[in-house]
XYZ file of C-alpha atoms in Angstrom:
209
model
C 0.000 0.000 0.000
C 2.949 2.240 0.860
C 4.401 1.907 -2.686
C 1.020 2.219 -4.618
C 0.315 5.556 -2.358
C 3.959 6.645 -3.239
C 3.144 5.766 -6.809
C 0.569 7.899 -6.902
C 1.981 10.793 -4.834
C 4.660 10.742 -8.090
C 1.805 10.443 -11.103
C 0.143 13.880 -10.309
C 3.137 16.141 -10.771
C 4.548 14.192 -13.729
C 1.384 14.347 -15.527
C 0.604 18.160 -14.642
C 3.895 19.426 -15.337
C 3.934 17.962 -18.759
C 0.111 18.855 -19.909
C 1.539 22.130 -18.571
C -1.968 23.861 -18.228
C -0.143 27.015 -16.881
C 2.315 27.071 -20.305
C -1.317 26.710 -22.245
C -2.281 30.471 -20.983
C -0.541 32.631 -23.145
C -1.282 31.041 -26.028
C -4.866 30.563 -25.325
C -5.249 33.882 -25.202
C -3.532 35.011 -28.497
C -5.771 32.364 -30.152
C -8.986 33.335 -29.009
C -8.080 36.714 -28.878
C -11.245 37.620 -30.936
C -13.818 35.359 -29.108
C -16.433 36.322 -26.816
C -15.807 35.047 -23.136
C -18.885 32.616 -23.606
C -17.094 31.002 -26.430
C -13.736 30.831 -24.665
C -15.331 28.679 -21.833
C -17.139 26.423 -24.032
C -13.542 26.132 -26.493
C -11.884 25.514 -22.999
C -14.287 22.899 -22.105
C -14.489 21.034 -24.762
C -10.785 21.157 -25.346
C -10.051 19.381 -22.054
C -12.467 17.170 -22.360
C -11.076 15.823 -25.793
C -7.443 15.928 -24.096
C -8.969 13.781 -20.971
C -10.581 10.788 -23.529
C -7.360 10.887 -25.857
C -5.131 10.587 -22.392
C -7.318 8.320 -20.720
C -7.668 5.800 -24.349
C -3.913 5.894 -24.518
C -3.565 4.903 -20.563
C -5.607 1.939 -20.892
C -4.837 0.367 -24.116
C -1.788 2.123 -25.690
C 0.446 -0.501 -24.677
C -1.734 -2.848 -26.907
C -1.057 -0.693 -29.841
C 2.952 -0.742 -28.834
C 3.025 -4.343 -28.969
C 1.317 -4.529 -32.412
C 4.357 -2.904 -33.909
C 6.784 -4.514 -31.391
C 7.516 -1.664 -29.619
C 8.852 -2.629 -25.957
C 7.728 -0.726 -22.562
C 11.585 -0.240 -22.255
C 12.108 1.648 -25.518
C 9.252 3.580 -24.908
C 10.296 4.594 -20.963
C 13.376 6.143 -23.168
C 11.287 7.943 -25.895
C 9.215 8.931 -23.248
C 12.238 10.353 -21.058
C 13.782 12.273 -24.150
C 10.451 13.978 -25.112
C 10.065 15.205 -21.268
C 13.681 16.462 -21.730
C 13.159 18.710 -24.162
C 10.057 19.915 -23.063
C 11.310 20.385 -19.798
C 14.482 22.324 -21.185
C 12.100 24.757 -23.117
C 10.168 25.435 -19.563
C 13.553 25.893 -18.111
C 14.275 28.879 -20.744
C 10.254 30.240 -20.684
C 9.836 29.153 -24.258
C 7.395 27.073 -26.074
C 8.197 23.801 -26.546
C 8.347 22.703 -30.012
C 7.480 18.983 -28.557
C 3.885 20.451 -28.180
C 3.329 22.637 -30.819
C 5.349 24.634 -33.468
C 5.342 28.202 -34.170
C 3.577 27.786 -37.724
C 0.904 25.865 -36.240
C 0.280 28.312 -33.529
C -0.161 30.986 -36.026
C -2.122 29.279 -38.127
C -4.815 28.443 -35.235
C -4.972 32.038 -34.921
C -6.974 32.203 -38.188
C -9.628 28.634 -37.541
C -13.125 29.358 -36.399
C -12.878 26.272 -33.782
C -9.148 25.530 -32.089
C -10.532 23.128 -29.245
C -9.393 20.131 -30.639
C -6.736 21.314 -33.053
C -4.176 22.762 -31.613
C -5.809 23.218 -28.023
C -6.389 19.541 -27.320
C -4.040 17.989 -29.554
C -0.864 18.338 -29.262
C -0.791 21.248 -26.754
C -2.674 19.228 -23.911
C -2.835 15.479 -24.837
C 0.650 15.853 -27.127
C 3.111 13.175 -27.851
C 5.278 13.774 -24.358
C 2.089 13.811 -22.485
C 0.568 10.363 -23.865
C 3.969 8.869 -23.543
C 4.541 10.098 -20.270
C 0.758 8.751 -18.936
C 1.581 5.714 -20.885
C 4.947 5.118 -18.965
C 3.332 5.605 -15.569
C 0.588 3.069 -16.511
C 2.914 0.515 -17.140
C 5.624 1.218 -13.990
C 3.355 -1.071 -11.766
C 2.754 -4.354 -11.371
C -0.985 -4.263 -11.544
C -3.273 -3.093 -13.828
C -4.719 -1.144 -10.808
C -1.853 1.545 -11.087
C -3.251 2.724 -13.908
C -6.050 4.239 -11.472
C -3.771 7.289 -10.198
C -2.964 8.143 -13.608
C -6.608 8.346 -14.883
C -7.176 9.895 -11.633
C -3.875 12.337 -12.159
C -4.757 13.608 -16.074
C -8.976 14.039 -14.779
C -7.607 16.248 -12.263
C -5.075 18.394 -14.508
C -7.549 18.546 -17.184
C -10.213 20.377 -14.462
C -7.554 22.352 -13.145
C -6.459 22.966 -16.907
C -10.456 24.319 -17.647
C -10.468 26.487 -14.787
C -7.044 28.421 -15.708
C -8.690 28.894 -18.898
C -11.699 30.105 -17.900
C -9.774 32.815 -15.881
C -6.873 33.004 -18.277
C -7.708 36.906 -19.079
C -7.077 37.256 -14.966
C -4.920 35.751 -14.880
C -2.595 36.802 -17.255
C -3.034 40.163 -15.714
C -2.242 39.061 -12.319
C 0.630 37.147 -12.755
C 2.186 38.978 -15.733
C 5.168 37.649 -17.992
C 7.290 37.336 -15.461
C 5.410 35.748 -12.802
C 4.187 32.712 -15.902
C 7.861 32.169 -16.822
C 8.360 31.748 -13.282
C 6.398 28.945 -12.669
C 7.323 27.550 -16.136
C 10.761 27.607 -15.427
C 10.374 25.860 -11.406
C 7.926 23.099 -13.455
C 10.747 22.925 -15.571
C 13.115 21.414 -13.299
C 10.992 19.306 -11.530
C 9.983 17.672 -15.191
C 13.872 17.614 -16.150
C 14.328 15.040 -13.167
C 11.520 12.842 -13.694
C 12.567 13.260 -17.609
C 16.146 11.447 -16.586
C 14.122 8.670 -14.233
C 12.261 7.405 -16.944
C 15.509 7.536 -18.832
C 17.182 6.169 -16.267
C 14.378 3.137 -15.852
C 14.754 2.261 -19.722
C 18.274 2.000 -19.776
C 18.661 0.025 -16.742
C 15.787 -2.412 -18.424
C 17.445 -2.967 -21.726
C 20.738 -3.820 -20.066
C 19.850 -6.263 -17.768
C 18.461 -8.163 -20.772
């Protein structure tokens, strides 16, 4: 029980630093820039609902669709590692990560009538580093039962990703450039260290082989 409860104490922070609702703000905002606030909450609703089902289908069943192309847990635990890496090195420097979402796509968003599930969902919530990283967690225990906290973990940072949305106009104002690379940059090292565990994890997996 001790280990599950640690296991799960682990799974929140991984998975919220690399959905990165916080990073999400900024470009939110220059994206709906010409929408009403009624249309902002329902784009920011159904956005993280979209990025909860991807997440949640990829928890529960993407290692079946790793093992179709004979892709090991192992491998992936690296991957997985090197995507949080980068990402985290981009937090670390206040920049968008190009992991998520690239400056051309960003821009072009700007100019679609609905962003919610492209680019606000997918990639910038539920991106490749995110599904590998939930994926990775799923698969650390022994039991299919540690999947739980990670449901639990992305259900959790999606609500908390809505309600920064909602309030991303206050936000912004409140906590101003500096105050958002701030917290961007502190997530960033936290994310750089469980970036080189999962690293870490792989490697030592594929050696003992």
């Amino acid at each position: 029980m001790n280990e599950y409860l640690r296991f799960a104490l682990v799974t929140f922070p991984a998975v919220f630093f690399i959905m990165d609702p916080l990073g999400l703000l900024p470009i939110f905002m220059a994206i709906t820039a010409s929408d009403t606030p009624e249309k902002r909450r329902d784009t920011a609703r159904r956005a993280t609902l979209l990025a909860f089902g991807l997440m949640t289908f990829f928890t529960l069943f993407g290692s079946f669709v790793f093992k179709l192309f004979g892709i090991s847990m192992s491998a992936l635990k690296v991957a997985g590692g090197i995507l949080l890496l980068m990402t985290s090195t981009d937090m670390l420097r206040a920049q968008p990560s190009r992991t998520r979402s690239s400056p051309e796509e960003t821009h072009e968003s700007e100019a679609k009538e609905d962003v919610a599930v492209v680019p606000l969902a997918m990639p910038l919530l539920a991106g490749p580093g995110s599904i590998a990283t939930a994926m990775v967690l799923a698969a650390r225990g022994p039991h299919w039962s540690y999947a739980i906290p990670v449901v639990a973990s992305i259900a959790v940072t999606c609500l908390v990703a809505y309600l920064l949305l909602r309030a991303a106009a206050r936000l912004t104002r409140l906590l101003g450039t500096t105050g958002l690379a701030v917290l961007e940059r502190i997530m960033g090292l936290l994310l750089a260290a469980i970036a080189v565990q999962f690293v870490a994890d792989g490697v030592k997996t594929i050696m003992q082989r």
